PDB file of C-alpha atoms in Angstrom:
ATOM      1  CA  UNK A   1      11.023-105.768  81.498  1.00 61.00           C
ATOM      2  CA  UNK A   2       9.321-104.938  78.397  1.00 68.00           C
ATOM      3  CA  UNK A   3       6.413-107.061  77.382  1.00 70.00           C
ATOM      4  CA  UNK A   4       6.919-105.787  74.168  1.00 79.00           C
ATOM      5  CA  UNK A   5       9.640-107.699  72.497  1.00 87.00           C
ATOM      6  CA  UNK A   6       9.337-110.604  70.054  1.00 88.00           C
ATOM      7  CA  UNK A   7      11.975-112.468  71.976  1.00 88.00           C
ATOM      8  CA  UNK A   8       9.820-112.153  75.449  1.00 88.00           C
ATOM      9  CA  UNK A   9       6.503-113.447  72.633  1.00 87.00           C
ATOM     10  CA  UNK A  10       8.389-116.264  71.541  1.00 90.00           C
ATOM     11  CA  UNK A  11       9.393-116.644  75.070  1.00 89.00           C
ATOM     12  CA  UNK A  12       5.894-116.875  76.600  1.00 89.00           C
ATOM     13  CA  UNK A  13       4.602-118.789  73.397  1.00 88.00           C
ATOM     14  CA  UNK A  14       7.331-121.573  74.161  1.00 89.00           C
ATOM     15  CA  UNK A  15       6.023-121.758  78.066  1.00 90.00           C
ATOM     16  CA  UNK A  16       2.316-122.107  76.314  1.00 89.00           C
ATOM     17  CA  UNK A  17       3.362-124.358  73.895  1.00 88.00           C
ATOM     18  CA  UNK A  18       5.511-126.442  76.654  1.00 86.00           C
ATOM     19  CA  UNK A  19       3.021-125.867  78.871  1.00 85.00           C
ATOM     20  CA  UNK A  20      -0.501-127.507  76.476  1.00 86.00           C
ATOM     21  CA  UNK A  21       2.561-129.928  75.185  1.00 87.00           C
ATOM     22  CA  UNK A  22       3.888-130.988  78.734  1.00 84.00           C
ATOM     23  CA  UNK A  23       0.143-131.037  80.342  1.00 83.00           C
ATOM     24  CA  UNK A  24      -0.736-133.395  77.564  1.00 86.00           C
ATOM     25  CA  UNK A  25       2.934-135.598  77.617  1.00 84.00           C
ATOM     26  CA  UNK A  26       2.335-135.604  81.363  1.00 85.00           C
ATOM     27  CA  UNK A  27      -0.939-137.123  80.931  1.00 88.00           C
ATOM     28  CA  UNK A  28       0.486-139.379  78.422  1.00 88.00           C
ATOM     29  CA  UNK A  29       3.395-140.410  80.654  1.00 88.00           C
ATOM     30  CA  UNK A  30       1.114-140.451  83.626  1.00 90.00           C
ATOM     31  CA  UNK A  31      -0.953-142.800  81.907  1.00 93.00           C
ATOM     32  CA  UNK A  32       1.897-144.995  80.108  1.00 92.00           C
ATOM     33  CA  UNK A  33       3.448-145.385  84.131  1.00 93.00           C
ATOM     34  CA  UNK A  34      -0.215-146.043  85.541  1.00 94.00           C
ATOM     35  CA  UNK A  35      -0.452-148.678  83.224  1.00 95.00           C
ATOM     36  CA  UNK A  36       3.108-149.900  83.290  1.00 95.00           C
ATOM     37  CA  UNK A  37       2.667-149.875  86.881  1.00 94.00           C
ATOM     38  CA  UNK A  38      -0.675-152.572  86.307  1.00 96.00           C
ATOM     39  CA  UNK A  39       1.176-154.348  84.391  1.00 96.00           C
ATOM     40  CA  UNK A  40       3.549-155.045  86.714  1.00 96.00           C
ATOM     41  CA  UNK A  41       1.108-155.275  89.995  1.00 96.00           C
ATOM     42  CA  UNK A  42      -0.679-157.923  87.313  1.00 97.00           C
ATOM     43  CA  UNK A  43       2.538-159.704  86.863  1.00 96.00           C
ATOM     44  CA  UNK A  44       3.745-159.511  90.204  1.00 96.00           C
ATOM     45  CA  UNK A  45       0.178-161.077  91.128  1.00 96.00           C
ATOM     46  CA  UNK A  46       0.468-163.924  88.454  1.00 96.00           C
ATOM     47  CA  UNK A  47       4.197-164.965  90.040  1.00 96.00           C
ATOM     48  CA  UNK A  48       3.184-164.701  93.527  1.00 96.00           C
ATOM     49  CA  UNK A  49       0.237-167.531  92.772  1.00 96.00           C
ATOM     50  CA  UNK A  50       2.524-169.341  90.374  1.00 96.00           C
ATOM     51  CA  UNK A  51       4.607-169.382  93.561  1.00 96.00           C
ATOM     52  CA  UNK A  52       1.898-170.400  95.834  1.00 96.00           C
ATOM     53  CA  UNK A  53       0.992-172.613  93.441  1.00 96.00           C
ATOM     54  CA  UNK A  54       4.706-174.437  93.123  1.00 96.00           C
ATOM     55  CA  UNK A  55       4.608-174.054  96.711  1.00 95.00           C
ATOM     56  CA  UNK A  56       1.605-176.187  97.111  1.00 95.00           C
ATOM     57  CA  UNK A  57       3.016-178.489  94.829  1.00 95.00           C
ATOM     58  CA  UNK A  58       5.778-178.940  96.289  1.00 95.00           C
ATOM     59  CA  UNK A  59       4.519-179.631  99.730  1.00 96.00           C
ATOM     60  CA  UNK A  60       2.399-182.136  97.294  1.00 95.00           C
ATOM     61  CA  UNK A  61       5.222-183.870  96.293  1.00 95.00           C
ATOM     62  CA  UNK A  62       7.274-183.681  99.476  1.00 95.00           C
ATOM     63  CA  UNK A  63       3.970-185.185 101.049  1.00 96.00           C
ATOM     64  CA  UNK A  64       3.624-188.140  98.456  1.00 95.00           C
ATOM     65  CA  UNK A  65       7.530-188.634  98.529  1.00 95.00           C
ATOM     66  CA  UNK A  66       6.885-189.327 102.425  1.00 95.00           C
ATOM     67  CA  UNK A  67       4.482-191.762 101.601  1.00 95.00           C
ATOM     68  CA  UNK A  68       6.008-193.181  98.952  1.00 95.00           C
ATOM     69  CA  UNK A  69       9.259-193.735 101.507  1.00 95.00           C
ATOM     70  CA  UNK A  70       7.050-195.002 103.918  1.00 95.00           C
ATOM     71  CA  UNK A  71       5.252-197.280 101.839  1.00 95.00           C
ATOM     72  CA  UNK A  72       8.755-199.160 100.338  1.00 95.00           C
ATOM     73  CA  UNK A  73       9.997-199.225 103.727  1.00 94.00           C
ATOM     74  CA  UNK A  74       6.842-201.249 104.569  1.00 95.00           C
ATOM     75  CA  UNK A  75       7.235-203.247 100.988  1.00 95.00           C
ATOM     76  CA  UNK A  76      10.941-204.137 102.250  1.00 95.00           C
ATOM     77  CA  UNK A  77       9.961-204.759 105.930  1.00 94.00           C
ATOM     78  CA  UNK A  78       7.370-207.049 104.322  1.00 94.00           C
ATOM     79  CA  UNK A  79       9.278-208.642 101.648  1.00 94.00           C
ATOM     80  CA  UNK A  80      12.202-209.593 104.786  1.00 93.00           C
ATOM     81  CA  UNK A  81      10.017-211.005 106.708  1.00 94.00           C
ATOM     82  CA  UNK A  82       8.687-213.265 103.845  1.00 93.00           C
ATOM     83  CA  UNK A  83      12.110-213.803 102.851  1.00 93.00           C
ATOM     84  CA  UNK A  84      12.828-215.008 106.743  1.00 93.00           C
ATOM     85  CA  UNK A  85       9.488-217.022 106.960  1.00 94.00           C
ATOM     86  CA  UNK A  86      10.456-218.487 103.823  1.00 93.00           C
ATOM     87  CA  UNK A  87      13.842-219.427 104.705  1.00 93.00           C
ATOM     88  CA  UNK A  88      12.562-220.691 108.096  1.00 94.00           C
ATOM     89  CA  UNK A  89      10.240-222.798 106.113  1.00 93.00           C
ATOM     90  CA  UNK A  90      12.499-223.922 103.876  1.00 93.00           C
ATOM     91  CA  UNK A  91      14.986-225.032 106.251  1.00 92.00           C
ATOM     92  CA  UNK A  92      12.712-227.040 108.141  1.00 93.00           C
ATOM     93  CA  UNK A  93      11.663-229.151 105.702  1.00 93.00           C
ATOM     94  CA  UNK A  94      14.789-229.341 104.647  1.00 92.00           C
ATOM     95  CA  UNK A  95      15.478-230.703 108.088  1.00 93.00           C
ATOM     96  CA  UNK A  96      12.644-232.597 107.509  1.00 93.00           C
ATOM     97  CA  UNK A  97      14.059-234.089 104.234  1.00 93.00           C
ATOM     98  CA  UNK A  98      17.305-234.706 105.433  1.00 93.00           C
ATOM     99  CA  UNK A  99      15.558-236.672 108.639  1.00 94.00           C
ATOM    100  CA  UNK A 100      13.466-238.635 106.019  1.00 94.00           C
ATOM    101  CA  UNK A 101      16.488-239.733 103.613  1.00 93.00           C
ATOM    102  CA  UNK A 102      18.687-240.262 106.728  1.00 93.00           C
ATOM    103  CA  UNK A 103      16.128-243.061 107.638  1.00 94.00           C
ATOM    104  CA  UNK A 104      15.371-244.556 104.512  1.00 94.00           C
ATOM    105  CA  UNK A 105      18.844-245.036 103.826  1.00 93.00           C
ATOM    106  CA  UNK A 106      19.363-246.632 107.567  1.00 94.00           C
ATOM    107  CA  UNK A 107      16.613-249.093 106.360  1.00 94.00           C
ATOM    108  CA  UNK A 108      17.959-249.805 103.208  1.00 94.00           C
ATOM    109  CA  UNK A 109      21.390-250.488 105.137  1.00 93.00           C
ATOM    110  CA  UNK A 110      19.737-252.554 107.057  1.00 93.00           C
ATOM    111  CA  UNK A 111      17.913-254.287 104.489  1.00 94.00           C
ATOM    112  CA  UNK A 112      20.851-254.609 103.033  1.00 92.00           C
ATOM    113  CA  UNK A 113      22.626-255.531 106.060  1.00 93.00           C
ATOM    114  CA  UNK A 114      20.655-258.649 106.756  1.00 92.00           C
ATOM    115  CA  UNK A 115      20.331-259.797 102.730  1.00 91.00           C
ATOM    116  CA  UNK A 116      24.149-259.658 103.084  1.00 92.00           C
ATOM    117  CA  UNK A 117      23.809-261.828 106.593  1.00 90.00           C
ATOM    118  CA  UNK A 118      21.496-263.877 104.612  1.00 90.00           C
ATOM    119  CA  UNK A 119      23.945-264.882 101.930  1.00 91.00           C
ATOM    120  CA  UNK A 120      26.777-265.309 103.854  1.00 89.00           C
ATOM    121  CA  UNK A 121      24.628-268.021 105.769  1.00 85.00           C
ATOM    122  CA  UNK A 122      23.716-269.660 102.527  1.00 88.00           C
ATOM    123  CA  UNK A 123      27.189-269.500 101.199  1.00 88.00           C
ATOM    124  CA  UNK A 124      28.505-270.805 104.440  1.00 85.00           C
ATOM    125  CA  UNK A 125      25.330-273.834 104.113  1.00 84.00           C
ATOM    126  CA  UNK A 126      26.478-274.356 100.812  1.00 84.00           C
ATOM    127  CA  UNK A 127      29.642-274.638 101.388  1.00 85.00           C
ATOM    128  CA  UNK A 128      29.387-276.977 104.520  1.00 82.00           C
ATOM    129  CA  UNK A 129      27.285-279.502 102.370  1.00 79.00           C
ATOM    130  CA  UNK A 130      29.753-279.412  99.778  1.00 86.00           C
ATOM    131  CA  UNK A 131      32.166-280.137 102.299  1.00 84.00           C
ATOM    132  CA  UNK A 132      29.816-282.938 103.804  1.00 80.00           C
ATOM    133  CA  UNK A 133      29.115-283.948 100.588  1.00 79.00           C
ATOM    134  CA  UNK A 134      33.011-284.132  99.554  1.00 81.00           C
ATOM    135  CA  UNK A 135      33.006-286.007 103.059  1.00 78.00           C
ATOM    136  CA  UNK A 136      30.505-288.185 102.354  1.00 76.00           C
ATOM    137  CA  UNK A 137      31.365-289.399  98.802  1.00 78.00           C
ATOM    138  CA  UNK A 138      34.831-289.973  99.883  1.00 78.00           C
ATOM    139  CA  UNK A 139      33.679-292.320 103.118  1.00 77.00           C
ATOM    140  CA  UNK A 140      31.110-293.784 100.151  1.00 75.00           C
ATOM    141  CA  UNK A 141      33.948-294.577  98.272  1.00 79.00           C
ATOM    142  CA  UNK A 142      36.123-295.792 100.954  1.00 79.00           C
ATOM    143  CA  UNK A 143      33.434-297.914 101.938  1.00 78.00           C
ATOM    144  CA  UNK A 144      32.554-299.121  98.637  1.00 81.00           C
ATOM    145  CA  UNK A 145      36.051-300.000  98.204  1.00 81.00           C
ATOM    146  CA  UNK A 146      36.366-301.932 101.682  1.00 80.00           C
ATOM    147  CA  UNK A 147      33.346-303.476 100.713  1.00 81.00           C
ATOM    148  CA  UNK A 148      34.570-304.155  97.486  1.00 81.00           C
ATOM    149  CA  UNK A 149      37.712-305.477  99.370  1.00 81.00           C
ATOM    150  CA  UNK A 150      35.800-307.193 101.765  1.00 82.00           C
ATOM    151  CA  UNK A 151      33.725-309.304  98.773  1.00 80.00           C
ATOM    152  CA  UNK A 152      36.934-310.083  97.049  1.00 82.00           C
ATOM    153  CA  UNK A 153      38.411-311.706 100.462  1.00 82.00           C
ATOM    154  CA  UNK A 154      34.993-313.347 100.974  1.00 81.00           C
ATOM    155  CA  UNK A 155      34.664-314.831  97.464  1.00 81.00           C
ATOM    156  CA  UNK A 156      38.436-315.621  97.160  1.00 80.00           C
ATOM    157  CA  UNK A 157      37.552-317.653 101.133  1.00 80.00           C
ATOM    158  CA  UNK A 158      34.969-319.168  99.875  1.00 77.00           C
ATOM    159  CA  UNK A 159      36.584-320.620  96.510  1.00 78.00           C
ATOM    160  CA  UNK A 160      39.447-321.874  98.618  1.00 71.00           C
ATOM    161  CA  UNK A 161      38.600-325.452  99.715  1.00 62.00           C
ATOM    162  CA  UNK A 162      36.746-325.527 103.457  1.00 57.00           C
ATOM    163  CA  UNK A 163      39.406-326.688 105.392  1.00 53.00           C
ATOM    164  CA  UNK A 164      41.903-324.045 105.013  1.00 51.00           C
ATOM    165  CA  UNK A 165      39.773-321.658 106.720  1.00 49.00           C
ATOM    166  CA  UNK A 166      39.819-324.001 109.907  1.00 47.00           C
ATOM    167  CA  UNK A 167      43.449-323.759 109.692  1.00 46.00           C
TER     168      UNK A 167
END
């Protein structure tokens, strides 16, 4: 080997210059990948509590979806038993109502029932003095005319001379 050469000079030059170059690029690089490498361990870091943090709201929200399920099934439970109370209620006074109306209109039948009874008596009373009435004016007038009769005979006897009646 001869050290003497200007291609073995250029040679070790290059290995210097590659070698200060490198040293330096390798710190560079070193340094870029250390600090890629935070970058990533910072970002890695920020999604691993953004996931804890989604996590815990999402246990949140499971948590106050539970509730909130419990709570309407206690708003419906609540509202259906109102809703049976209520009908309950409502049917007994209907019941109630019905009861009510059912006897008013017995007593107003009733009522009714006897004013009928009543008129028929005082159409029947009317009609049997009428009748009495019609009886009565017609014996009047019978007798009226047999007395009538009964005058004429007696006045036409006693204007006849006495001794036809001994006859």
């Amino acid at each position: 080997m001869n050290y003497a050469t200007p291609e073995f000079w250029v040679f070790i030059a290059f290995i210097l210059f590659l070698g200060a170059v490198g040293k330096r690029a390798f710190i560079f690089l070193t340094q870029s990948l250390d600090e890629h490498s935070r970058k990533i361990a910072h970002q890695l870091e920020e999604a691993q509590r953004l996931h804890d943090e989604a996590l815990s709201l999402l246990n949140s929200y499971k948590k106050k979806h539970e509730e909130a399920t419990e709570q309407a099934a206690k708003i419906v439970s609540y509202a259906e038993a109102e809703a049976l109370e209520f009908k309950k209620s409502s049917e007994e006074e209907f019941e109630k109502f019905m009861v009510s109306k059912e006897k008013a209109l017995a007593e107003r039948m009733a009522i009714e029932k006897e004013e009928a009874k009543s008129k028929l008596r005082q159409q029947a009373v009317d009609e049997a003095f009428t009748i009495i009435e019609k009886l009565l004016s017609k014996e009047l007038k019978e007798k009226k005319k047999l007395t009538e009769a009964s005058l004429k005979e007696i006045s036409e006897l006693v204007q006849k001379p006495t001794g036809m009646i001994l006859k």
